[in-house]
Structure formats: structure tokens, C-alpha cells
C-alpha positions as semicolon CSV with decimal commas, in nm:
position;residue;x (nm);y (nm);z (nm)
1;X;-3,396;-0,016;-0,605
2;X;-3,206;-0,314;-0,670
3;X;-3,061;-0,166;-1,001
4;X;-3,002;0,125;-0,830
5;X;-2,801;-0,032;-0,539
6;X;-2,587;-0,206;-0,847
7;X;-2,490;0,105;-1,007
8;X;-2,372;0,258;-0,700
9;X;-2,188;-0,036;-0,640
10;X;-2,063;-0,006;-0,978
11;X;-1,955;0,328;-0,975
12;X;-1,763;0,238;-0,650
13;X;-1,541;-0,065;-0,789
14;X;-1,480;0,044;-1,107
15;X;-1,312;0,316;-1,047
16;X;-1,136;0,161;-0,721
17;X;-0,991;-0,176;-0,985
18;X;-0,873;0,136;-1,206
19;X;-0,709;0,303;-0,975
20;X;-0,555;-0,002;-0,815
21;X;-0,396;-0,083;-1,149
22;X;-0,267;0,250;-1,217
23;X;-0,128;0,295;-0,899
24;X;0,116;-0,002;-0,933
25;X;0,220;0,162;-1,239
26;X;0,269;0,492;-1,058
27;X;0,505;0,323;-0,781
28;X;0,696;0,138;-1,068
29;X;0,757;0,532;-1,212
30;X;0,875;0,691;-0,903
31;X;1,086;0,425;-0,800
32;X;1,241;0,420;-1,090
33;X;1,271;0,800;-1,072
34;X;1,434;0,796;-0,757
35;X;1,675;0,495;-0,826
36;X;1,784;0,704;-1,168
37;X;1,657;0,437;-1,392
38;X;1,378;0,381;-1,663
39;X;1,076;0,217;-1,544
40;X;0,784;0,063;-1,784
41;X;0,753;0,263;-2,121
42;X;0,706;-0,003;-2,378
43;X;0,370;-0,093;-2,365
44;X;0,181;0,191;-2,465
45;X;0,226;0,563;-2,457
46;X;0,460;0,632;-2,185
47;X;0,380;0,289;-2,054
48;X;0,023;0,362;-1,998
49;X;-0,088;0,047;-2,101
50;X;0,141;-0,209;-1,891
51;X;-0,133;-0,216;-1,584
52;X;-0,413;-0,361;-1,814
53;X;-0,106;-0,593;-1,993
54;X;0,034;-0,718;-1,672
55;X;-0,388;-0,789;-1,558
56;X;-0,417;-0,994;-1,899
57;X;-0,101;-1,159;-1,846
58;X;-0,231;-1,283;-1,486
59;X;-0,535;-1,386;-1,605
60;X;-0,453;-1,603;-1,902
61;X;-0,193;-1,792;-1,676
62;X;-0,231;-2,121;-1,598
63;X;-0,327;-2,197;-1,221
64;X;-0,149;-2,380;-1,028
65;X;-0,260;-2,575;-0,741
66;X;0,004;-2,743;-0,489
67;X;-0,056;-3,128;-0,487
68;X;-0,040;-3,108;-0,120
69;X;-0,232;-2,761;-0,041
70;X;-0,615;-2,831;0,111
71;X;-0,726;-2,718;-0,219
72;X;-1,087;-2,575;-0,171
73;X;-0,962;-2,352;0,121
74;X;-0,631;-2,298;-0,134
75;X;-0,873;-2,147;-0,374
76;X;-1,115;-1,947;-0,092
77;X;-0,834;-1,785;0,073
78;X;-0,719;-1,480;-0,204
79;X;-1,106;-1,434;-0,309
80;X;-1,184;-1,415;0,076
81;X;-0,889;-1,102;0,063
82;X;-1,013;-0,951;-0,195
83;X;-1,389;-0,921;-0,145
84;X;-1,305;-0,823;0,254
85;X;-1,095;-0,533;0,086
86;X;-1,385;-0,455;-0,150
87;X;-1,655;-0,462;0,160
88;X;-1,457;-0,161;0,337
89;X;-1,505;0,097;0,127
90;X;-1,917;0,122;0,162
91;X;-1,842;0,386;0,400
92;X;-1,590;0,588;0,242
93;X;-1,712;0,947;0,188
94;X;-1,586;1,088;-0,154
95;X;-1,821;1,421;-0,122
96;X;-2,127;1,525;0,123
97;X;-2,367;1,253;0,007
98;X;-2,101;1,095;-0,226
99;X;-2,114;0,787;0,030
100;X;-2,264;0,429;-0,058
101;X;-2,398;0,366;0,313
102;X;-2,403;0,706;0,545
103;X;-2,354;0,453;0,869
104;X;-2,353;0,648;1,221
105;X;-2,093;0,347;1,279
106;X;-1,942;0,379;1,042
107;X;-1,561;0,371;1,220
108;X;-1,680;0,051;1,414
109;X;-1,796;-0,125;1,091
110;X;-1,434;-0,042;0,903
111;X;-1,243;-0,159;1,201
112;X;-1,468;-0,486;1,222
113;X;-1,434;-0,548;0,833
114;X;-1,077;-0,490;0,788
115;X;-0,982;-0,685;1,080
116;X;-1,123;-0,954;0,908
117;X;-0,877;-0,985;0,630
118;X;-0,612;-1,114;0,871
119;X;-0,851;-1,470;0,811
120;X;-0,771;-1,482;0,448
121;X;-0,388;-1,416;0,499
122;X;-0,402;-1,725;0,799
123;X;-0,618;-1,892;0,558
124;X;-0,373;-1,906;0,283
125;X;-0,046;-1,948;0,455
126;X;-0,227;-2,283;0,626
127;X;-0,360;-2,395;0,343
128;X;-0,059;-2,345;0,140
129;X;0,130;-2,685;0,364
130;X;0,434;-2,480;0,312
131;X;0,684;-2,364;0,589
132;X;0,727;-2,076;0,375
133;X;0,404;-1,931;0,333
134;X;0,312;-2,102;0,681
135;X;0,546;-1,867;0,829
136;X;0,483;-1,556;0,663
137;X;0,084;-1,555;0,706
138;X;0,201;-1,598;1,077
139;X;0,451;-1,295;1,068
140;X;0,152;-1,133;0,862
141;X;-0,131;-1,172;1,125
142;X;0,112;-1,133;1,421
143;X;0,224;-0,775;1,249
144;X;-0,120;-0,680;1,108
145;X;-0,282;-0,774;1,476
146;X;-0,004;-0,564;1,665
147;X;-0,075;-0,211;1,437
148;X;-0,428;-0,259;1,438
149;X;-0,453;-0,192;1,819
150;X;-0,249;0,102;1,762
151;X;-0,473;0,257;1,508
152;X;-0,798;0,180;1,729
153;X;-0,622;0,392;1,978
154;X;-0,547;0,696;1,786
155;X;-0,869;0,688;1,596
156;X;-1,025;0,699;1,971
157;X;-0,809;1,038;1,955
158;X;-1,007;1,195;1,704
159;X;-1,359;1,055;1,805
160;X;-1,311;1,235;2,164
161;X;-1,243;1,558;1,950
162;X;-1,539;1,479;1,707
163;X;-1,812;1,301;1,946
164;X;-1,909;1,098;1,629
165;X;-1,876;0,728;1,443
166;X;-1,997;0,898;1,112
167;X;-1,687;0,970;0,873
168;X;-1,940;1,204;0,755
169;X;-1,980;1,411;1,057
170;X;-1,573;1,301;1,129
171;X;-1,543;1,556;0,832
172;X;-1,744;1,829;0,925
173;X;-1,617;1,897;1,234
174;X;-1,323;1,981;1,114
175;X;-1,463;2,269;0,896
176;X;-1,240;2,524;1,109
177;X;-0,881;2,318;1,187
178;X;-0,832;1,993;0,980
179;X;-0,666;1,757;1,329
180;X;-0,344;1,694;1,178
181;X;-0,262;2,029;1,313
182;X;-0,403;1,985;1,690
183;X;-0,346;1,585;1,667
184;X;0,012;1,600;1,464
185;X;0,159;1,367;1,676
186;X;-0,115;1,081;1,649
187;X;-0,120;1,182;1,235
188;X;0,226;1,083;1,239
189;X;0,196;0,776;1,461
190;X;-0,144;0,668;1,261
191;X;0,076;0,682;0,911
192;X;0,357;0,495;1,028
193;X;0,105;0,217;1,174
194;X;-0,050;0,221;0,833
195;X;0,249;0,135;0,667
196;X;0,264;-0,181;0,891
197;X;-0,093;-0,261;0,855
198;X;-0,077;-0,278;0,456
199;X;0,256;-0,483;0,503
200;X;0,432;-0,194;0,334
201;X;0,775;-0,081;0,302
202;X;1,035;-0,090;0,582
203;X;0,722;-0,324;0,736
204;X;0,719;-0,573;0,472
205;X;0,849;-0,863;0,669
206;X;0,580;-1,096;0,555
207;X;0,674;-1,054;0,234
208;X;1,071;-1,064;0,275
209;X;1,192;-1,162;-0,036
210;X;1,542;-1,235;0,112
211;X;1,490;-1,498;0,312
212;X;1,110;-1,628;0,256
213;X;1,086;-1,536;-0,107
214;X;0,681;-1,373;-0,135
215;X;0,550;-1,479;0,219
216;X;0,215;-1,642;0,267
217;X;0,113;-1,600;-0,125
218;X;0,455;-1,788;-0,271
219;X;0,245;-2,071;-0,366
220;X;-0,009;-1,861;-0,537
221;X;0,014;-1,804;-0,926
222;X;-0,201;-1,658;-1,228
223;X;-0,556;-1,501;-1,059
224;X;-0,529;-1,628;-0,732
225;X;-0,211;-1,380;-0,699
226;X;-0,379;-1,115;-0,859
227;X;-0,652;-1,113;-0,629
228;X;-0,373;-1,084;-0,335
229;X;-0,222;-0,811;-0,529
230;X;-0,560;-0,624;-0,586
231;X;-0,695;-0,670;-0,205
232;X;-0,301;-0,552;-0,094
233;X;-0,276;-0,235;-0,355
234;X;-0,703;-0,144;-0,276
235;X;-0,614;-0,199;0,117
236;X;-0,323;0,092;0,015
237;X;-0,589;0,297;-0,113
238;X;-0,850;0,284;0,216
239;X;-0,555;0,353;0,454
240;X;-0,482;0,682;0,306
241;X;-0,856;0,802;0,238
242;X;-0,887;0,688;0,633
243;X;-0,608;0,878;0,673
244;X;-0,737;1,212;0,480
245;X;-1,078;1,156;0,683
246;X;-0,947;1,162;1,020
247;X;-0,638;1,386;0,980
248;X;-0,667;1,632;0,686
249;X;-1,046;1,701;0,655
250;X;-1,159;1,482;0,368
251;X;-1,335;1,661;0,103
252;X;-1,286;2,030;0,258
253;X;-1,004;2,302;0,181
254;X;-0,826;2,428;0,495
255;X;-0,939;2,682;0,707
256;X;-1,235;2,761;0,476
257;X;-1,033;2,931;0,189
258;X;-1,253;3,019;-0,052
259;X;-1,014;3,000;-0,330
260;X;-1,081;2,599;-0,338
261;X;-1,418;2,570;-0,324
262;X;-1,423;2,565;-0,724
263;X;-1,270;2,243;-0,703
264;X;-1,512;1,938;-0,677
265;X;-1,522;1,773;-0,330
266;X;-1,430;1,395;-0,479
267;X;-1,108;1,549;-0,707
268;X;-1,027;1,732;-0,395
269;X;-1,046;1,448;-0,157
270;X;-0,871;1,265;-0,442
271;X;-0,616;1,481;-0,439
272;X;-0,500;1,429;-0,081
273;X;-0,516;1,056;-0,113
274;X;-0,275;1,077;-0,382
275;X;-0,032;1,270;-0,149
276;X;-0,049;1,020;0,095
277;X;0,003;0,725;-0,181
278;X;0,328;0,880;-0,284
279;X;0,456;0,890;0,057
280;X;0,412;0,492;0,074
281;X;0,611;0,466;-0,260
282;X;0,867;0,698;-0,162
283;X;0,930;0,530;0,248
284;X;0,965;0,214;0,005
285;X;1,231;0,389;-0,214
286;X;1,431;0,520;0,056
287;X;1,381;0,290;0,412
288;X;1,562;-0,027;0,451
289;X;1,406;-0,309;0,608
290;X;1,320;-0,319;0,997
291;X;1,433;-0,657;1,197
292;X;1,074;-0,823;1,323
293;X;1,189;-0,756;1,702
294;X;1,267;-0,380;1,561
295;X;0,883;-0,375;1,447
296;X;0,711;-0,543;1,763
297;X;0,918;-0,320;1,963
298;X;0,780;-0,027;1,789
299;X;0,442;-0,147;1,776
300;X;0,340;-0,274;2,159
301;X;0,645;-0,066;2,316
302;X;0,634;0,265;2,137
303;X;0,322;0,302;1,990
304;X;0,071;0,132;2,251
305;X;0,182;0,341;2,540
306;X;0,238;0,736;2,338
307;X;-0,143;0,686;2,193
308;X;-0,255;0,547;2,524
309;X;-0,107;0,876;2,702
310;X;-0,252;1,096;2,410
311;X;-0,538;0,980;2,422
312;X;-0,568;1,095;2,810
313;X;-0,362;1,438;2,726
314;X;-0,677;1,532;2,475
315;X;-0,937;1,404;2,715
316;X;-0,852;1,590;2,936
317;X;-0,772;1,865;2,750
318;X;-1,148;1,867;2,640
319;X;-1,256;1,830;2,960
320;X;-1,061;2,158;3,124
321;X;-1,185;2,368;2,843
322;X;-1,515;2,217;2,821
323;X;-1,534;2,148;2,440
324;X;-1,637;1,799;2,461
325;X;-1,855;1,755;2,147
326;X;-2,252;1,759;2,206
């Protein structure tokens, strides 16, 4: 059992720490695409092989540690990140079945986990005994805090519709409409909060390299970066498979059409994440930079109350027709 439970775990990372890598290479690409310029294509066919050069080049760099950082909790802080974004994806379903733990609470446990990777970010800027990084863990947590409340909200959405915590059964009720057609409005409000969340692109004041030059991880270097950049890229990754769970029916085709049923469930499912992906490279190519009052605004003034109201348009909606879930 126990060598079972490591191979699943296996086959879970592995292919999560390859995708991760490739994935940076993919937004290097298509930003380069879309800003008419080259991007990596030394190293390697095509460039194929700067991920795994840039990895070795992180890890055979010397680390430094700040003569005045609290030095244990220095060192706890990105590994803390890292394994909190790892934790998350137990209850990711790739296929029917293709799941490491089938929870019934399953939404609750996500929410719970990923909530908890504000600590590291806190954890680090603190630590750090820089203004610097002090300030952009607490721009960080403040944002991160302020779009998670959001995304509770519209996720509440979708479990009136479903009746359900399992992303499993989150899936299979949508076997006749996927809810980004019913729902649109909340899909559209749950990507944008996303974007925040992950501390993307035009939300990536934590990281504004104008005027607090890499945030609450400036004092980071060699592995203790890369694990930041891992948990950040991985975190990417979750948001749009929670995305293609709740919104645009996981592993099914739409409507039933039997013309993709050929195609495996996970390369389906993979499909649609990688969709999602490119829209977080291209909002980075094309948005500039909101103003932090711009993005609390949005957040607590915008957001809160239009998934507060949806949220009692579709219950009561449900309730008129009578097709609250069993």
C-alpha cells in the first residue's frame, strides 16, 4: 500500500515539475511572439532545453543568506510555498477515477490548503528584515486575502447548481451544459480573481519590479527562488484546472458530442487547461499594470457585492424552478 500510495504520488509531481518548467518556456515564446521578437532558441532544439538549463543553473548557485534575515525561518519560508502548492493538487480530477484522494470535500480542503500559502509569502517577507520584501509579502497577503473571498463566493455559485463538494461529482453534473454558459458572468469574474490570486499580470503588484524590484522573494537566490518560482508557476497550473472543473466541465466534451469521446479524458482535460494558461500569458503581454487602490477597489467594491447578488439571482432561480440538486 505504501508503495502504492508513492507511485501515485509520483505520477502526480512528476509530471506537474515538468509541466511547470515547460510552461515558463511557453510564456517566454508567446511573449516574445506577441512583442515581434525572438525568445529562447539556443539551448536545444528550438530552445527545448532552456527549462531544464535555467533549473541546473538555479541549483548549482550559491545560496545566499542575508546576515540580518532570521535565518531558519529565511530558509522554511520558500519550502513552506512550495510543498503547500504541491499538497493542493490531491484532489484534482484528471479522468473519472484519475484522482489521488476522491474527497466528498474536496472544495473545502483546496480552499483550506491554498489559503495557507499566504503564511509562507508573510513568512518570507518578515524574515527577509527588508523594507522591500517586508512590503511586498504585505501587498501579497493583503491582495491574495482580498480575491480569495471573491472566489469562495462564486465557487458557492456553482455548488448551489451542483449540490456537491466532490470535484468529481462538480464534473458530472455538468454532463448536459458545462456552467460557463448558465454562470458566464461568475466564469468571467472567477478568471479575473485568479489572475490576482496567482499575483499575475496586470495584478502583479507584489512583484512590481519598478519600484520594489521582485517583492517579498528579492532577497532570495539559487533554490530558495526556485522553489518560489515552482510553487508560483504550479499555483498557475491549479487555478486553471479549478477553473476547467467548475466552469467548462473538466474531463467531458460539450453537450455530449460524440465526436470527442475518442479523445482520452486527462489529454482532454489537459487540453482546456492549456487554453486557460495562454490567456494568463497573453493578459500579461497586453495589460498594463493596475494602481493597488485600482485592485482593492475591484476586489471588495466590484467583485464582493456582483458574486454576492449572483449568488442570490441563482438561488433563487433554483428555487422558482425547483431544480435544487438532490
Amino acid at each position: 500500500m505504501i508503495l502504492l500510495a508513492l507511485l501515485k504520488i509520483f505520477l502526480l509531481i512528476l509530471p506537474l515539475l515538468i509541466a511547470v518548467a515547460y510552461l515558463t518556456l511557453a510564456e517566454r515564446k508567446i511573449m516574445a511572439s506577441i512583442q515581434r521578437r525572438k525568445g529562447p532558441n539556443v539551448v536545444g532544439i528550438y530552445g527545448l532545453l532552456q527549462p531544464l538549463a535555467d533549473g541546473l543553473k538555479l541549483f548549482v548557485k550559491e545560496t545566499i543568506l542575508p546576515s540580518s534575515a532570521s535565518t531558519k525561518i529565511f530558509i522554511i519560508a520558500p519550502i513552506l510555498t512550495f510543498f503547500v502548492g504541491l499538497l493542493s493538487w490531491c484532489v484534482i480530477p484528471f479522468g473519472e477515477g484519475l484522482v489521488y484522494a476522491d474527497l466528498n470535500i474536496g472544495v473545502l480542503y483546496l480552499l483550506s490548503i491554498s489559503s495557507l500559502g499566504v503564511y509562507g509569502i508573510i513568512i518570507a517577507g518578515w524574515s527577509s528584515n527588508s523594507k522591500y520584501a517586508f512590503l511586498g509579502a504585505l501587498r501579497s497577503t493583503a491582495q491574495m486575502i482580498s480575491y480569495e473571498v471573491s472566489i469562495g463566493l462564486i465557487i458557492i455559485s456553482v455548488l448551489l447548481c451542483t449540490g456537491s463538494l466532490n470535484f468529481s461529482e462538480i464534473v458530472l453534473a455538468q454532463q448536459t451544459v458545462w456552467y460557463f454558459i448558465p454562470l458566464f458572468p461568475m466564469m468571467i469574474m472567477f478568471y479575473i480573481s485568479i489572475l490576482a490570486e496567482t499575483n499575475r499580470a496586470p495584478f502583479d503588484l507584489p512583484e512590481a519590479e519598478a519600484e520594489l524590484v521582485a517583492g517579498y522573494n528579492v532577497e532570495y537566490s539559487a533554490m530558495g527562488f526556485a522553489l518560489f518560482f515552482l510553487g508560483e508557476y504550479a499555483n498557475m497550473i491549479l487555478m486553471s484546472s479549478l477553473t476547467v472543473l467548475l466552469f467548462f466541465g473538466g474531463w467531458l466534451p460539450i453537450f455530449n458530442w460524440n465526436f470527442f469521446f475518442w479523445i482520452p479524458a486527462i489529454i482532454w482535460f489537459s487540453l482546456k487547461t492549456t487554453l486557460l494558461l495562454f490567456g494568463f500569458i497573453w493578459v500579461r503581454s497586453s495589460f498594463p499594470r493596475y494602481r493597488y487602490d485600482q485592485l482593492m477597489r475591484l476586489g471588495w467594491k466590484v467583485f464582493l457585492p456582483y458574486s454576492l447578488s449572483y449568488i442570490f439571482f441563482v438561488s433563487s432561480i433554483l428555487i422558482s424552478f425547483d431544480w435544487l440538486p438532490q
